[in-house]
Amino acid sequence: MCSSWIVVAFCCLGQLCADQSLKPQIAAPQLATNNPTLTTVALEKPFCVFDSSLLPNKSYTIYLYAMKESASAMSSLVADGSSKPLDSTFQQTNGGQLGPYKVAAFHVPSCASPPRLVDAGDVSKVSDVLKQYLFRVGDDGNCLYDPNFLDVCNPPLAPDTTYRFKYVLIDSTEGIVKDQTLWSDPIKTRRVKLPLQIDTWPGRRSGAMIVVTSILSVLLFLLLAGILAAVSSAVMRPEGPSSETRCTPQTTQPNDPRPQLGSE
């Protein structure tokens, strides 16, 4: 009963529902804020999407492909004539401009035991829940420049660019494509904001206003500093003798000796 409630809860968020998962879905805002970013897109993993294609005693892997929307429709195939999956890389496809490139490879998510939604409220578990449920495209900024990197490279996406994504079920035993979703709806990364477009909450001032405000603040600071310096100088200046204590020393005139007349 509990697991059924969890599936229903995810379904209410547009998740884990097969009829809504025929193509990759952008992550619900409740689980991934600020999505897409300039260089990343968070997608829901394909829970319960390929269950009807899974056979016992077989090993399966999910491949995620990405390509720019401007790529030719003829180049959107992810398998060759013998159903072998493409191993095209970010570099080989010019970042998805020439066709799909492989972004990731991971285990098939378990539809029977999906991540527990209630655990997302636990700070210590929320990161693990999100990693189980979501995949962030463009999350590796080092793989292109690391000569020792051997895994599937997932480099940052281009800002202000529209992409499409596709999940593919790979039969690892035979190394062939077993099933796949449709390409996702177009998903566009965010654009870089110019200084004049910067949102400076709460005042929502423009970039030019920020510069003017900064200059005025500096000038005000210098003015106050000058006033304080002048006041301090006046206070610390040594005082001269006051007018009350200044007096001209008087010269004492000697008494005029008068001869004393003796008695005659």
mmCIF file of C-alpha atoms in Angstrom:
data_model
loop_
_atom_site.group_PDB
_atom_site.id
_atom_site.type_symbol
_atom_site.label_atom_id
_atom_site.label_comp_id
_atom_site.label_asym_id
_atom_site.label_seq_id
_atom_site.Cartn_x
_atom_site.Cartn_y
_atom_site.Cartn_z
ATOM 1 C CA MET A 1 0.000 0.000 0.000
ATOM 2 C CA CYS A 2 2.825 2.384 0.891
ATOM 3 C CA SER A 3 4.693 1.769 -2.348
ATOM 4 C CA SER A 4 1.490 2.331 -4.314
ATOM 5 C CA TRP A 5 1.009 5.685 -2.589
ATOM 6 C CA ILE A 6 4.577 6.683 -3.478
ATOM 7 C CA VAL A 7 4.010 5.868 -7.152
ATOM 8 C CA VAL A 8 0.772 7.864 -7.125
ATOM 9 C CA ALA A 9 2.537 10.772 -5.424
ATOM 10 C CA PHE A 10 5.255 10.848 -8.053
ATOM 11 C CA CYS A 11 2.632 10.500 -10.740
ATOM 12 C CA CYS A 12 0.868 13.587 -9.446
ATOM 13 C CA LEU A 13 4.100 15.467 -10.089
ATOM 14 C CA GLY A 14 4.125 14.202 -13.662
ATOM 15 C CA GLN A 15 6.527 11.409 -12.818
ATOM 16 C CA LEU A 16 6.619 7.628 -13.056
ATOM 17 C CA CYS A 17 3.600 7.605 -15.380
ATOM 18 C CA ALA A 18 4.193 5.540 -18.496
ATOM 19 C CA ASP A 19 1.795 7.636 -20.585
ATOM 20 C CA GLN A 20 3.858 10.742 -19.766
ATOM 21 C CA SER A 21 7.244 9.074 -20.142
ATOM 22 C CA LEU A 22 7.258 8.146 -23.822
ATOM 23 C CA LYS A 23 9.921 10.806 -24.155
ATOM 24 C CA PRO A 24 12.315 12.325 -21.625
ATOM 25 C CA GLN A 25 10.721 14.872 -19.327
ATOM 26 C CA ILE A 26 12.349 17.886 -17.746
ATOM 27 C CA ALA A 27 12.463 17.519 -13.952
ATOM 28 C CA ALA A 28 9.525 18.891 -12.004
ATOM 29 C CA PRO A 29 10.275 22.259 -10.347
ATOM 30 C CA GLN A 30 9.486 20.727 -6.943
ATOM 31 C CA LEU A 31 12.621 18.590 -7.288
ATOM 32 C CA ALA A 32 14.923 20.745 -9.424
ATOM 33 C CA THR A 33 14.803 24.496 -9.023
ATOM 34 C CA ASN A 34 16.562 26.822 -11.460
ATOM 35 C CA ASN A 35 16.214 24.260 -14.243
ATOM 36 C CA PRO A 36 17.485 24.530 -16.941
ATOM 37 C CA THR A 37 20.560 26.549 -16.041
ATOM 38 C CA LEU A 38 23.024 28.176 -18.443
ATOM 39 C CA THR A 39 24.817 24.880 -19.070
ATOM 40 C CA THR A 40 22.728 22.044 -17.557
ATOM 41 C CA VAL A 41 19.329 20.386 -17.879
ATOM 42 C CA ALA A 42 17.911 18.088 -15.183
ATOM 43 C CA LEU A 43 15.827 15.230 -16.610
ATOM 44 C CA GLU A 44 13.675 12.594 -14.967
ATOM 45 C CA LYS A 45 15.104 9.105 -15.296
ATOM 46 C CA PRO A 46 12.916 6.615 -17.260
ATOM 47 C CA PHE A 47 11.082 4.868 -14.421
ATOM 48 C CA CYS A 48 8.576 2.233 -15.619
ATOM 49 C CA VAL A 49 9.159 3.160 -19.271
ATOM 50 C CA PHE A 50 10.882 0.021 -20.577
ATOM 51 C CA ASP A 51 9.395 -2.604 -18.260
ATOM 52 C CA SER A 52 7.549 -4.402 -21.072
ATOM 53 C CA SER A 53 10.837 -4.806 -22.978
ATOM 54 C CA LEU A 54 12.793 -6.370 -20.124
ATOM 55 C CA LEU A 55 13.330 -10.131 -20.284
ATOM 56 C CA PRO A 56 14.588 -12.384 -17.498
ATOM 57 C CA ASN A 57 18.189 -13.540 -17.543
ATOM 58 C CA LYS A 58 19.170 -10.503 -19.556
ATOM 59 C CA SER A 59 21.314 -7.525 -18.637
ATOM 60 C CA TYR A 60 20.227 -4.053 -19.651
ATOM 61 C CA THR A 61 21.620 -0.533 -19.638
ATOM 62 C CA ILE A 62 20.071 2.857 -20.335
ATOM 63 C CA TYR A 63 21.858 5.206 -22.727
ATOM 64 C CA LEU A 64 20.971 8.895 -22.786
ATOM 65 C CA TYR A 65 21.597 10.800 -26.013
ATOM 66 C CA ALA A 66 21.505 14.533 -26.643
ATOM 67 C CA MET A 67 21.599 16.679 -29.756
ATOM 68 C CA LYS A 68 20.971 20.288 -30.679
ATOM 69 C CA GLU A 69 17.568 20.958 -32.169
ATOM 70 C CA SER A 70 19.285 22.505 -35.170
ATOM 71 C CA ALA A 71 20.822 19.124 -36.072
ATOM 72 C CA SER A 72 19.488 17.492 -39.220
ATOM 73 C CA ALA A 73 16.514 15.171 -38.723
ATOM 74 C CA MET A 74 18.300 12.599 -40.869
ATOM 75 C CA SER A 75 21.095 12.454 -38.303
ATOM 76 C CA SER A 76 18.840 11.769 -35.319
ATOM 77 C CA LEU A 77 19.234 7.973 -35.452
ATOM 78 C CA VAL A 78 20.970 6.439 -32.431
ATOM 79 C CA ALA A 79 21.679 2.998 -33.934
ATOM 80 C CA ASP A 80 23.330 1.703 -37.060
ATOM 81 C CA GLY A 81 21.869 -0.788 -39.540
ATOM 82 C CA SER A 82 22.660 -3.738 -37.260
ATOM 83 C CA SER A 83 20.965 -2.149 -34.231
ATOM 84 C CA LYS A 84 24.288 -1.346 -32.611
ATOM 85 C CA PRO A 85 24.033 1.829 -30.492
ATOM 86 C CA LEU A 86 26.045 4.844 -31.551
ATOM 87 C CA ASP A 87 29.112 5.654 -29.486
ATOM 88 C CA SER A 88 29.430 9.166 -30.885
ATOM 89 C CA THR A 89 30.963 11.651 -28.487
ATOM 90 C CA PHE A 90 30.503 15.326 -27.739
ATOM 91 C CA GLN A 91 33.654 16.178 -29.686
ATOM 92 C CA GLN A 92 32.760 14.036 -32.704
ATOM 93 C CA THR A 93 29.355 15.686 -33.093
ATOM 94 C CA ASN A 94 30.508 19.235 -32.380
ATOM 95 C CA GLY A 95 28.500 19.306 -29.174
ATOM 96 C CA GLY A 96 25.417 17.752 -30.769
ATOM 97 C CA GLN A 97 25.401 20.033 -33.810
ATOM 98 C CA LEU A 98 26.079 17.184 -36.254
ATOM 99 C CA GLY A 99 23.891 14.573 -34.531
ATOM 100 C CA PRO A 100 23.278 12.727 -31.259
ATOM 101 C CA TYR A 101 26.078 12.087 -28.802
ATOM 102 C CA LYS A 102 26.038 9.739 -25.819
ATOM 103 C CA VAL A 103 25.661 11.648 -22.563
ATOM 104 C CA ALA A 104 25.368 8.852 -20.011
ATOM 105 C CA ALA A 105 24.964 5.151 -19.365
ATOM 106 C CA PHE A 106 23.278 3.846 -16.194
ATOM 107 C CA HIS A 107 21.246 0.933 -14.838
ATOM 108 C CA VAL A 108 17.561 0.638 -15.625
ATOM 109 C CA PRO A 109 15.667 2.416 -12.820
ATOM 110 C CA SER A 110 13.534 0.057 -10.779
ATOM 111 C CA CYS A 111 9.831 0.652 -11.257
ATOM 112 C CA ALA A 112 9.043 -1.703 -8.362
ATOM 113 C CA SER A 113 11.105 0.266 -5.830
ATOM 114 C CA PRO A 114 11.402 3.914 -6.892
ATOM 115 C CA PRO A 115 13.035 6.474 -4.598
ATOM 116 C CA ARG A 116 10.791 7.375 -1.685
ATOM 117 C CA LEU A 117 9.289 10.825 -2.040
ATOM 118 C CA VAL A 118 9.014 11.170 1.730
ATOM 119 C CA ASP A 119 12.809 10.869 2.012
ATOM 120 C CA ALA A 120 13.213 14.076 0.024
ATOM 121 C CA GLY A 121 12.146 15.921 3.158
ATOM 122 C CA ASP A 122 15.142 14.548 5.059
ATOM 123 C CA VAL A 123 18.166 16.798 4.552
ATOM 124 C CA SER A 124 20.549 13.858 4.929
ATOM 125 C CA LYS A 125 18.738 11.839 2.232
ATOM 126 C CA VAL A 126 17.525 14.418 -0.276
ATOM 127 C CA SER A 127 20.755 14.390 -2.324
ATOM 128 C CA ASP A 128 20.664 10.596 -2.687
ATOM 129 C CA VAL A 129 16.969 10.646 -3.642
ATOM 130 C CA LEU A 130 17.554 13.246 -6.335
ATOM 131 C CA LYS A 131 20.507 11.294 -7.773
ATOM 132 C CA GLN A 132 18.332 8.186 -8.003
ATOM 133 C CA TYR A 133 15.466 10.000 -9.648
ATOM 134 C CA LEU A 134 17.121 12.719 -11.769
ATOM 135 C CA PHE A 135 19.984 12.987 -14.227
ATOM 136 C CA ARG A 136 21.671 16.336 -14.876
ATOM 137 C CA VAL A 137 22.949 16.746 -18.425
ATOM 138 C CA GLY A 138 26.052 18.950 -18.683
ATOM 139 C CA ASP A 139 27.211 18.311 -15.140
ATOM 140 C CA ASP A 140 30.878 17.411 -15.819
ATOM 141 C CA GLY A 141 33.172 20.363 -16.483
ATOM 142 C CA ASN A 142 36.442 18.403 -16.545
ATOM 143 C CA CYS A 143 35.983 15.316 -18.726
ATOM 144 C CA LEU A 144 36.844 17.084 -21.996
ATOM 145 C CA TYR A 145 40.231 18.158 -20.671
ATOM 146 C CA ASP A 146 41.238 15.075 -18.672
ATOM 147 C CA PRO A 147 43.361 12.734 -20.855
ATOM 148 C CA ASN A 148 42.824 9.904 -18.364
ATOM 149 C CA PHE A 149 39.010 10.142 -18.400
ATOM 150 C CA LEU A 150 37.580 6.897 -19.806
ATOM 151 C CA ASP A 151 33.888 7.134 -18.890
ATOM 152 C CA VAL A 152 31.084 8.677 -20.970
ATOM 153 C CA CYS A 153 31.715 12.422 -21.100
ATOM 154 C CA ASN A 154 28.881 14.714 -20.010
ATOM 155 C CA PRO A 155 30.314 18.210 -20.626
ATOM 156 C CA PRO A 156 28.452 21.515 -20.084
ATOM 157 C CA LEU A 157 25.812 22.474 -22.628
ATOM 158 C CA ALA A 158 25.900 25.743 -24.562
ATOM 159 C CA PRO A 159 23.932 28.696 -23.093
ATOM 160 C CA ASP A 160 20.833 29.926 -24.922
ATOM 161 C CA THR A 161 20.719 26.742 -27.029
ATOM 162 C CA THR A 162 17.853 24.326 -27.669
ATOM 163 C CA TYR A 163 18.437 20.585 -27.190
ATOM 164 C CA ARG A 164 16.482 17.355 -27.478
ATOM 165 C CA PHE A 165 17.103 14.162 -25.502
ATOM 166 C CA LYS A 166 16.374 10.443 -25.926
ATOM 167 C CA TYR A 167 16.564 7.398 -23.648
ATOM 168 C CA VAL A 168 17.596 4.118 -25.251
ATOM 169 C CA LEU A 169 17.344 0.627 -23.732
ATOM 170 C CA ILE A 170 20.438 -1.444 -24.538
ATOM 171 C CA ASP A 171 20.535 -5.228 -24.332
ATOM 172 C CA SER A 172 23.988 -5.488 -22.765
ATOM 173 C CA THR A 173 24.133 -9.232 -23.404
ATOM 174 C CA GLU A 174 23.887 -8.818 -27.173
ATOM 175 C CA GLY A 175 25.046 -5.203 -27.363
ATOM 176 C CA ILE A 176 22.057 -4.002 -29.387
ATOM 177 C CA VAL A 177 19.290 -1.423 -29.042
ATOM 178 C CA LYS A 178 16.228 -3.113 -27.553
ATOM 179 C CA ASP A 179 13.879 -0.137 -27.177
ATOM 180 C CA GLN A 180 13.909 3.658 -27.113
ATOM 181 C CA THR A 181 11.788 6.670 -26.287
ATOM 182 C CA LEU A 182 10.864 9.480 -28.634
ATOM 183 C CA TRP A 183 13.065 12.546 -28.713
ATOM 184 C CA SER A 184 12.082 14.986 -25.988
ATOM 185 C CA ASP A 185 10.356 18.267 -26.600
ATOM 186 C CA PRO A 186 12.787 21.132 -27.252
ATOM 187 C CA ILE A 187 14.477 22.263 -24.041
ATOM 188 C CA LYS A 188 16.438 25.513 -24.108
ATOM 189 C CA THR A 189 19.231 26.435 -21.729
ATOM 190 C CA ARG A 190 19.196 29.889 -20.209
ATOM 191 C CA ARG A 191 20.877 32.863 -21.812
ATOM 192 C CA VAL A 192 23.584 34.990 -20.263
ATOM 193 C CA LYS A 193 22.122 38.225 -18.936
ATOM 194 C CA LEU A 194 23.722 41.496 -19.983
ATOM 195 C CA PRO A 195 24.577 44.001 -17.208
ATOM 196 C CA LEU A 196 21.588 46.158 -18.172
ATOM 197 C CA GLN A 197 19.321 43.123 -17.739
ATOM 198 C CA ILE A 198 20.488 42.138 -14.268
ATOM 199 C CA ASP A 199 17.623 41.733 -11.827
ATOM 200 C CA THR A 200 18.765 43.460 -8.647
ATOM 201 C CA TRP A 201 15.986 42.368 -6.299
ATOM 202 C CA PRO A 202 14.228 43.978 -4.480
ATOM 203 C CA GLY A 203 14.660 47.261 -6.340
ATOM 204 C CA ARG A 204 14.958 45.671 -9.817
ATOM 205 C CA ARG A 205 17.454 48.359 -10.827
ATOM 206 C CA SER A 206 19.380 48.264 -14.084
ATOM 207 C CA GLY A 207 23.111 47.622 -14.348
ATOM 208 C CA ALA A 208 23.742 51.319 -15.134
ATOM 209 C CA MET A 209 21.919 52.353 -11.963
ATOM 210 C CA ILE A 210 24.061 49.950 -9.963
ATOM 211 C CA VAL A 211 27.231 51.585 -11.335
ATOM 212 C CA VAL A 212 25.956 55.107 -10.598
ATOM 213 C CA THR A 213 24.900 54.075 -7.101
ATOM 214 C CA SER A 214 28.321 52.566 -6.458
ATOM 215 C CA ILE A 215 30.125 55.751 -7.594
ATOM 216 C CA LEU A 216 27.904 57.959 -5.447
ATOM 217 C CA SER A 217 28.495 55.699 -2.461
ATOM 218 C CA VAL A 218 32.272 56.000 -2.902
ATOM 219 C CA LEU A 219 32.080 59.794 -3.208
ATOM 220 C CA LEU A 220 29.920 60.019 -0.095
ATOM 221 C CA PHE A 221 32.411 57.875 1.783
ATOM 222 C CA LEU A 222 35.310 60.117 0.708
ATOM 223 C CA LEU A 223 33.370 63.237 1.733
ATOM 224 C CA LEU A 224 32.615 61.827 5.172
ATOM 225 C CA ALA A 225 36.229 60.728 5.562
ATOM 226 C CA GLY A 226 37.405 64.271 4.737
ATOM 227 C CA ILE A 227 35.025 65.822 7.265
ATOM 228 C CA LEU A 228 36.127 63.419 9.985
ATOM 229 C CA ALA A 229 39.792 64.120 9.199
ATOM 230 C CA ALA A 230 39.208 67.878 9.453
ATOM 231 C CA VAL A 231 37.368 67.554 12.756
ATOM 232 C CA SER A 232 40.041 65.281 14.176
ATOM 233 C CA SER A 233 42.772 67.712 13.126
ATOM 234 C CA ALA A 234 41.007 70.598 14.811
ATOM 235 C CA VAL A 235 40.514 68.668 18.016
ATOM 236 C CA MET A 236 44.094 67.427 18.230
ATOM 237 C CA ARG A 237 45.737 70.827 17.428
ATOM 238 C CA PRO A 238 47.647 72.156 20.515
ATOM 239 C CA GLU A 239 46.123 75.287 22.016
ATOM 240 C CA GLY A 240 48.140 78.548 22.556
ATOM 241 C CA PRO A 241 47.909 80.665 25.669
ATOM 242 C CA SER A 242 44.500 82.121 26.164
ATOM 243 C CA SER A 243 43.717 85.783 26.032
ATOM 244 C CA GLU A 244 42.800 85.685 29.684
ATOM 245 C CA THR A 245 46.259 84.588 30.739
ATOM 246 C CA ARG A 246 48.096 86.831 28.317
ATOM 247 C CA CYS A 247 49.219 90.030 29.917
ATOM 248 C CA THR A 248 52.019 92.462 29.387
ATOM 249 C CA PRO A 249 54.530 92.277 32.205
ATOM 250 C CA GLN A 250 54.715 95.594 33.964
ATOM 251 C CA THR A 251 58.104 97.182 34.565
ATOM 252 C CA THR A 252 58.633 98.053 38.147
ATOM 253 C CA GLN A 253 60.070 101.500 38.429
ATOM 254 C CA PRO A 254 62.580 101.895 41.243
ATOM 255 C CA ASN A 255 61.597 104.352 43.933
ATOM 256 C CA ASP A 256 63.163 107.695 43.435
ATOM 257 C CA PRO A 257 65.421 108.112 46.410
ATOM 258 C CA ARG A 258 64.782 111.394 47.944
ATOM 259 C CA PRO A 259 67.406 112.922 50.084
ATOM 260 C CA GLN A 260 66.364 113.234 53.657
ATOM 261 C CA LEU A 261 66.958 116.543 55.215
ATOM 262 C CA GLY A 262 68.596 116.391 58.461
ATOM 263 C CA SER A 263 67.593 118.647 61.225
ATOM 264 C CA GLU A 264 69.592 121.685 61.230
#
